[in-house]
Tab-separated table of C-alpha atoms in Angstrom:
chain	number	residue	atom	x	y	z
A	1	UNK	CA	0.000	0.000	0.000
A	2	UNK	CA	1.848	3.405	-0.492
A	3	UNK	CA	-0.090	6.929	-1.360
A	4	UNK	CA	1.008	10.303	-2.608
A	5	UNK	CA	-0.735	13.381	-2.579
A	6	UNK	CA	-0.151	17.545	-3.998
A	7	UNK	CA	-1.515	20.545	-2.363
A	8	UNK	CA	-0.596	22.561	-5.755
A	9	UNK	CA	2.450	24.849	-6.235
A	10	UNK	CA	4.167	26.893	-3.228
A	11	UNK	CA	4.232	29.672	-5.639
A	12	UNK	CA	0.672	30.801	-4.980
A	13	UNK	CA	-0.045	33.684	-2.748
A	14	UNK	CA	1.409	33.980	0.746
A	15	UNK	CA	5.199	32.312	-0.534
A	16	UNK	CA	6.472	32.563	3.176
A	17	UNK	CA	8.509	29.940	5.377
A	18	UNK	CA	5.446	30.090	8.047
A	19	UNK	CA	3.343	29.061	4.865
A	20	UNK	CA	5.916	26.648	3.873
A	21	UNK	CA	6.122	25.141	7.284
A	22	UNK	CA	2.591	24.894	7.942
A	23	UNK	CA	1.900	23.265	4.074
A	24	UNK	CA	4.493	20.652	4.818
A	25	UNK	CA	3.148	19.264	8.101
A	26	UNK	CA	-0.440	19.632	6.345
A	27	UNK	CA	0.132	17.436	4.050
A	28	UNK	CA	2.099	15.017	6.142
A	29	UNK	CA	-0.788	14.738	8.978
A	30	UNK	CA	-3.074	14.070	5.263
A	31	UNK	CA	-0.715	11.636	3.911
A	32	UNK	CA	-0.654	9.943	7.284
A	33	UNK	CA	-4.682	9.978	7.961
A	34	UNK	CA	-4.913	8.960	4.125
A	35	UNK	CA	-2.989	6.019	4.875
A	36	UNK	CA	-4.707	4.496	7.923
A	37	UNK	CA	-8.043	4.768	5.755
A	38	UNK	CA	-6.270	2.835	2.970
A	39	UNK	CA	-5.866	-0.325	5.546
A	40	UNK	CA	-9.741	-0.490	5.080
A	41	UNK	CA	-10.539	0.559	2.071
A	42	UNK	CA	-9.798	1.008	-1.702
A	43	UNK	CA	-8.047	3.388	-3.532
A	44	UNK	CA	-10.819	4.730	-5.016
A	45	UNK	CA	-12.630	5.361	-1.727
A	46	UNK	CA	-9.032	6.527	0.152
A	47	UNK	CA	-8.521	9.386	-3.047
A	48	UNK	CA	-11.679	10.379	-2.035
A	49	UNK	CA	-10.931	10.360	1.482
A	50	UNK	CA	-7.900	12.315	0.603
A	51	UNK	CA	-9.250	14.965	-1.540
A	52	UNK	CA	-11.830	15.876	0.771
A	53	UNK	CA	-9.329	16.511	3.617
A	54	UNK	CA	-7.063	18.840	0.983
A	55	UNK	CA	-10.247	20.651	0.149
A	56	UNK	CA	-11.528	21.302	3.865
A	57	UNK	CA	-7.343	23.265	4.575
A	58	UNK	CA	-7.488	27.008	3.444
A	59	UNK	CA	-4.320	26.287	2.489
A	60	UNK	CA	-5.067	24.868	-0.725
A	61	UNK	CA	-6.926	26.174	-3.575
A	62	UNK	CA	-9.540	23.803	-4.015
A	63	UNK	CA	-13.015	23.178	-1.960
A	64	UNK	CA	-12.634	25.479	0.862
A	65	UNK	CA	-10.030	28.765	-0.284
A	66	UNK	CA	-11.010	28.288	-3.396
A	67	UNK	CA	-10.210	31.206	-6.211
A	68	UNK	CA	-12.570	33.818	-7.295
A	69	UNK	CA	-13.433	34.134	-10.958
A	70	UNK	CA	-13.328	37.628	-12.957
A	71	UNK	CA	-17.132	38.392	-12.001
A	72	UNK	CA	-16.554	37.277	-8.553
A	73	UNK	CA	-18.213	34.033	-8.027
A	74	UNK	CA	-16.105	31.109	-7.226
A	75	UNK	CA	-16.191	27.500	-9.810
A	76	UNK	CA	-14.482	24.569	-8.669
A	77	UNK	CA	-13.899	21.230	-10.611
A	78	UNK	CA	-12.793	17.190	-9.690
A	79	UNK	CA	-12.548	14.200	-11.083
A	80	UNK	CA	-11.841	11.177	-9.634
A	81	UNK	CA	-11.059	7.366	-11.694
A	82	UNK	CA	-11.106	4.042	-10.661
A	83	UNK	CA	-8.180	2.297	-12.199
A	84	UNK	CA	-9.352	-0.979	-12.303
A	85	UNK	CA	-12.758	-0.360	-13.972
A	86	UNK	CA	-11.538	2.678	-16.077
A	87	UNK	CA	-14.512	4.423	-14.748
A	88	UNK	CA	-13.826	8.320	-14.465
A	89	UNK	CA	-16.670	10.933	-13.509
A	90	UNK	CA	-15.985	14.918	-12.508
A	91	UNK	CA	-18.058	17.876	-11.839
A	92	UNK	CA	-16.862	21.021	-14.262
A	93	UNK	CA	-17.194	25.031	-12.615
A	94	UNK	CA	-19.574	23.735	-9.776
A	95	UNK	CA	-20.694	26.444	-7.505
A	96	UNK	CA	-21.118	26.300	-3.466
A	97	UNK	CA	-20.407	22.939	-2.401
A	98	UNK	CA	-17.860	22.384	0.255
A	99	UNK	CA	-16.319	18.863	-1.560
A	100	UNK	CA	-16.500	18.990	-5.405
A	101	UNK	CA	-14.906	15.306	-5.018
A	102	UNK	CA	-17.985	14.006	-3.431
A	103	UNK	CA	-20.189	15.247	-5.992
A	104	UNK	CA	-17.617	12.940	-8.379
A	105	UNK	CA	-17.754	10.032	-6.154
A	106	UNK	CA	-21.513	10.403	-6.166
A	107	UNK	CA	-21.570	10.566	-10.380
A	108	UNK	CA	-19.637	7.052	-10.528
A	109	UNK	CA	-22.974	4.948	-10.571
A	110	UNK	CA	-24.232	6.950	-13.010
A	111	UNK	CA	-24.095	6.575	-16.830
A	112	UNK	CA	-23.480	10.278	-17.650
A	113	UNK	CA	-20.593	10.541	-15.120
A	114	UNK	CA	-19.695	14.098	-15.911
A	115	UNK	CA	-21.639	17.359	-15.599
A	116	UNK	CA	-21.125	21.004	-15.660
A	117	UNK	CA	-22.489	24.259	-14.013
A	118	UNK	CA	-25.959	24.518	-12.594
A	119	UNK	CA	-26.953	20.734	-13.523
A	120	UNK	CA	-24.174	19.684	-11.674
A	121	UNK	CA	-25.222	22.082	-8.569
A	122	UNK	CA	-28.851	20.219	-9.302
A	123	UNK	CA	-27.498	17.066	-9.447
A	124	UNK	CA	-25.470	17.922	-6.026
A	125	UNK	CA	-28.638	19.237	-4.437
A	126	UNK	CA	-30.471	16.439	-5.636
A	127	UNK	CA	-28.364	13.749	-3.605
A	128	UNK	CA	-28.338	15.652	-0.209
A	129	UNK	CA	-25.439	17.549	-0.842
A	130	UNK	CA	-26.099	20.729	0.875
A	131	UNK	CA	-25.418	24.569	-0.262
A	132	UNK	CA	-22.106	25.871	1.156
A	133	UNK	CA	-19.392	28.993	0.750
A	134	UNK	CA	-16.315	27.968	-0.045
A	135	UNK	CA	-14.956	32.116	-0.083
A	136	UNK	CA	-12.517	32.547	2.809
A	137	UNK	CA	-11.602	36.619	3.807
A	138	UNK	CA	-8.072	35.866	2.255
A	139	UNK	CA	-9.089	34.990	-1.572
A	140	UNK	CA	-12.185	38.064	-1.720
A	141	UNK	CA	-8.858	40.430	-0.755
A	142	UNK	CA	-6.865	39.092	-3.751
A	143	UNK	CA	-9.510	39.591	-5.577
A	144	UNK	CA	-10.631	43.362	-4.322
A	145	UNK	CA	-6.973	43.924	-5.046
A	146	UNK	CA	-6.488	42.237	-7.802
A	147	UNK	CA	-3.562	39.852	-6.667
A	148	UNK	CA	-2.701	37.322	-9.812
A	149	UNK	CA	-1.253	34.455	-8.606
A	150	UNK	CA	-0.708	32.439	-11.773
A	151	UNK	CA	-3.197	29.427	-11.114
A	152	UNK	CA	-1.184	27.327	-10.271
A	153	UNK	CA	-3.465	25.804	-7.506
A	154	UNK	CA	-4.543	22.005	-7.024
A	155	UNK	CA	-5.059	19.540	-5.426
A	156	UNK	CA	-4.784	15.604	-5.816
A	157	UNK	CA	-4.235	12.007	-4.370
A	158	UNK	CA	-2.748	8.826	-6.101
A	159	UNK	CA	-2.933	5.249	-3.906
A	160	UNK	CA	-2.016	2.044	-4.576
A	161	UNK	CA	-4.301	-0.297	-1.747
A	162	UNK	CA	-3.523	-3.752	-0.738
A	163	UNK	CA	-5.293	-5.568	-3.486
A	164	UNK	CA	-2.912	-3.349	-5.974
A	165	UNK	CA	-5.452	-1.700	-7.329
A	166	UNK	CA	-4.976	2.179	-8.277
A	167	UNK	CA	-7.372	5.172	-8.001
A	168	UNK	CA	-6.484	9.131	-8.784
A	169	UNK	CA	-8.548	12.182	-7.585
A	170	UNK	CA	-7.725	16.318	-8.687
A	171	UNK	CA	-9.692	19.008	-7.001
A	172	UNK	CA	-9.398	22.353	-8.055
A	173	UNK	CA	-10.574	25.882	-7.193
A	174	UNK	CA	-9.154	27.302	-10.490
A	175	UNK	CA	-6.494	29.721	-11.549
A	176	UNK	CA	-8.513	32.728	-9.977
A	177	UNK	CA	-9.706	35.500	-12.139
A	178	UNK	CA	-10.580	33.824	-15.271
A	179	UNK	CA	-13.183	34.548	-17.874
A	180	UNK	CA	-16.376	32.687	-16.564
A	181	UNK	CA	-16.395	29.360	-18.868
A	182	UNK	CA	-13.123	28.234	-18.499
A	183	UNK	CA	-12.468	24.798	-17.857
A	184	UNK	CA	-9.422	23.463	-16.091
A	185	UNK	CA	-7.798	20.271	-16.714
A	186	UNK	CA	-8.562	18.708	-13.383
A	187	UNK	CA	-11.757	17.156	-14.505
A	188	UNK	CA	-10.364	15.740	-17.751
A	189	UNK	CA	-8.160	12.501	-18.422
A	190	UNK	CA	-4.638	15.265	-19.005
A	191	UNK	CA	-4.935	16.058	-15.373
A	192	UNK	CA	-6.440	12.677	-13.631
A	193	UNK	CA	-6.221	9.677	-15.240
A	194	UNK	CA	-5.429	5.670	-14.031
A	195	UNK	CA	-5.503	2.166	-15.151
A	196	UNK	CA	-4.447	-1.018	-14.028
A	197	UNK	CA	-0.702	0.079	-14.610
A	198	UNK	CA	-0.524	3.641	-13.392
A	199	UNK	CA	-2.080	6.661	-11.981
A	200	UNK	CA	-1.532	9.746	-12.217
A	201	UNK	CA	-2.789	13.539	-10.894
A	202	UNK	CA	-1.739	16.746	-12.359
A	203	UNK	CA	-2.339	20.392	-10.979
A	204	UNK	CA	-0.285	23.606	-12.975
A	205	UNK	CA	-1.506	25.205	-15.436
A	206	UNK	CA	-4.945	23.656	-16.624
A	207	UNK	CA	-3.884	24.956	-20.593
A	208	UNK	CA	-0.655	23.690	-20.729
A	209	UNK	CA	-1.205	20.192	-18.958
A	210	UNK	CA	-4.485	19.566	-21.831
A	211	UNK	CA	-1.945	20.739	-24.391
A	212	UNK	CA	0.456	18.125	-23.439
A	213	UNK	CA	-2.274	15.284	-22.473
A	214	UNK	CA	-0.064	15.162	-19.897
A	215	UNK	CA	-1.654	12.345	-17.285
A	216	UNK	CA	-3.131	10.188	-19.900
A	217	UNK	CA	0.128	10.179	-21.659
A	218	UNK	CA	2.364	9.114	-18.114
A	219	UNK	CA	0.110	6.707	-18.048
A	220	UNK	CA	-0.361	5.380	-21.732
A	221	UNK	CA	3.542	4.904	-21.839
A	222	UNK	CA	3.752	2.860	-18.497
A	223	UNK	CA	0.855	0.515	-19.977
A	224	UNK	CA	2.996	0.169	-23.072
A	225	UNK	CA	6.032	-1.238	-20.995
A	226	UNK	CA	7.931	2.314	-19.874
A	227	UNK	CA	9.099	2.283	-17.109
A	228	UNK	CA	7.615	5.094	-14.431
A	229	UNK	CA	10.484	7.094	-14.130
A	230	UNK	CA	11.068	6.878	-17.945
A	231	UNK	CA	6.952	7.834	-18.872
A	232	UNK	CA	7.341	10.560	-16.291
A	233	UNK	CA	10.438	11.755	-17.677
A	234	UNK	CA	9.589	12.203	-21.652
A	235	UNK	CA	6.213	13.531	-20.834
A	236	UNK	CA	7.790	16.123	-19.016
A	237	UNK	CA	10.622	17.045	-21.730
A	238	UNK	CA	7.464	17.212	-23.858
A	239	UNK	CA	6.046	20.003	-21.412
A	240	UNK	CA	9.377	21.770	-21.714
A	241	UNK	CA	8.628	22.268	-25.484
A	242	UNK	CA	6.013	24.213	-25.038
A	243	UNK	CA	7.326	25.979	-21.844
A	244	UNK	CA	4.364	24.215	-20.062
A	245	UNK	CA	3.846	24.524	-15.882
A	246	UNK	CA	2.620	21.772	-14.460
A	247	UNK	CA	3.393	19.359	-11.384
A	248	UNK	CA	2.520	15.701	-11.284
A	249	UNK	CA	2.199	12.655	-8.763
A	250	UNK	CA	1.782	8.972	-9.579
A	251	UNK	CA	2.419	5.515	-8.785
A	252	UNK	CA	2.186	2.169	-11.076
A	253	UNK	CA	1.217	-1.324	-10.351
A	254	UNK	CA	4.182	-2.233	-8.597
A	255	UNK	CA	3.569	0.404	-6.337
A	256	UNK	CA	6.890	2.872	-7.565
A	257	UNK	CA	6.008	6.567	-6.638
A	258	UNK	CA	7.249	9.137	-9.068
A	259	UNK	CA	6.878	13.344	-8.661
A	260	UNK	CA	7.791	15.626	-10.878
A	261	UNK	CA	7.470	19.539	-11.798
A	262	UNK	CA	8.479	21.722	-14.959
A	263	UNK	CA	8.799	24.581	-12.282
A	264	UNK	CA	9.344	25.002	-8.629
A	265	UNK	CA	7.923	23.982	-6.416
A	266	UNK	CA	4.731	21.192	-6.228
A	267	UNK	CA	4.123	20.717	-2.957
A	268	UNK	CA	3.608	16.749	-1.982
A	269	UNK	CA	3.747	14.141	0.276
A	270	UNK	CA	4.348	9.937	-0.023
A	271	UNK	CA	3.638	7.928	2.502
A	272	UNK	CA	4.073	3.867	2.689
A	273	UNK	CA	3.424	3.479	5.872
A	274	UNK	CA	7.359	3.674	7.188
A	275	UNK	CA	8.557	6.619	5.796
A	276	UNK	CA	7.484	10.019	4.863
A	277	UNK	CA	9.140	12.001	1.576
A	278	UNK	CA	7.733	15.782	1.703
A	279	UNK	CA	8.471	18.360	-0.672
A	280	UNK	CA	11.196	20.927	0.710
């Protein structure tokens, strides 16, 4: 059993070592709590699991501290896929709910397993999820004053359970002033995507990570016999072409972790139940 998990880039607003500190034992108290649930359950119920934890911390942009869009309403997105049944499902610019994941988790027995906008707040409403803010004081100031930060914000869980069976999840809160419409990558197969050989979450820049198909193509070239490393390594030379941002965590069937980002720095955690790798 092993799991990784990304809280986005450290680039994004408050860059200081209190902010640093605080993101690093965050995400090792997630990566830890994460890991006790995967004893129990699958990987597609502990990315869940995960996710929801990374969207309740206002230190992440996604769920709760989520971005505000240029007309200053707040859209988040997730996906989440089950590698052994190739079944993915994702909400796209849903509006005030507190876990976008759940709303994916919820979409999974469905057969139109991805929905956008007001029929996925219907849909939402419609299976007891209840109406909630997700604006925290610090993201309406960035937007009064208009602070860019880049959008460079996700975040995302990869886990490998004790049948061997892998599961992804991305939640994002978006880049933060973008023109209403936009979608982000997190609810598409270049930013989450798994089979029975590898899975893989993205976060960066939603444009450049669809440009470069990057998660379905880590994971394409492990099915096709590459190994991790390697499939992580020419996807992201591939990103460097086109001067691309983006940050990436996943593990394969035998349960090796790769992490990797065009820029610094993706915050991230690994746990395998013994020892801890953090970003630094």
């Amino acid at each position: 059993m092993k799991i990784i998990i990304h809280g986005g880039f450290f680039s994004e607003s408050d860059q200081s070592h209190e902010v640093k500190v605080a993101k690093q034992n965050s995400l090792k108290e997630i990566a830890s709590k994460s890991f006790d649930f995967l004893k129990n359950h699958s990987a597609e119920e502990t990315v869940v699991f995960a996710v929801k934890l990374l969207e309740d911390d206002e230190l992440y942009n996604a769920g709760t501290g989520s971005q505000i869009q240029s007309d200053g309403k707040i859209r988040m997105s997730a996906s989440l896929m089950n590698g052994e049944t190739q079944k993915f499902s994702g909400v796209i610019n849903i509006e005030n709910v507190k876990n976008p994941i759940d709303v994916a988790k919820i979409l999974m027995k469905e057969d139109d397993r991805v929905l956008g906008g007001n029929g996925a707040k219907i849909y939402a409403e419609a299976n007891g999820i209840k109406d909630f803010s997700t604006e925290i004081p610090q993201r309406r100031k960035e937007y009064e004053e208009k602070i860019k930060n880049g959008g460079k914000g996700t975040v995302g869980c990869v886990a490998w359970d004790k049948n061997g069976k892998l599961a992804a999840a991305t939640s994002t809160g978006g880049k933060g002033f973008e023109i209403v419409g936009r979608i982000s990558d997190s609810a598409t197969v270049a930013g989450n995507y798994a089979n029975e050989h590898c899975a893989v979450s993205c976060t960066g820049v939603g444009e450049d990570i669809v440009s470069n198909a990057t998660a379905a193509k880590i994971v394409t070239r492990v099915t096709d016999g590459i190994s991790l490393e390697d499939a992580v390594q020419k996807t992201f030379v591939e990103l460097k072409k086109i001067d691309g941002f983006a940050g990436a965590i996943a593990i394969d069937k035998e349960g090796n972790i790769a992490h990797q980002d065009s820029h610094p720095t993706m915050v991230f955690a690994s746990f395998d139940g013994t020892d801890f790798e953090v970003f630094n």
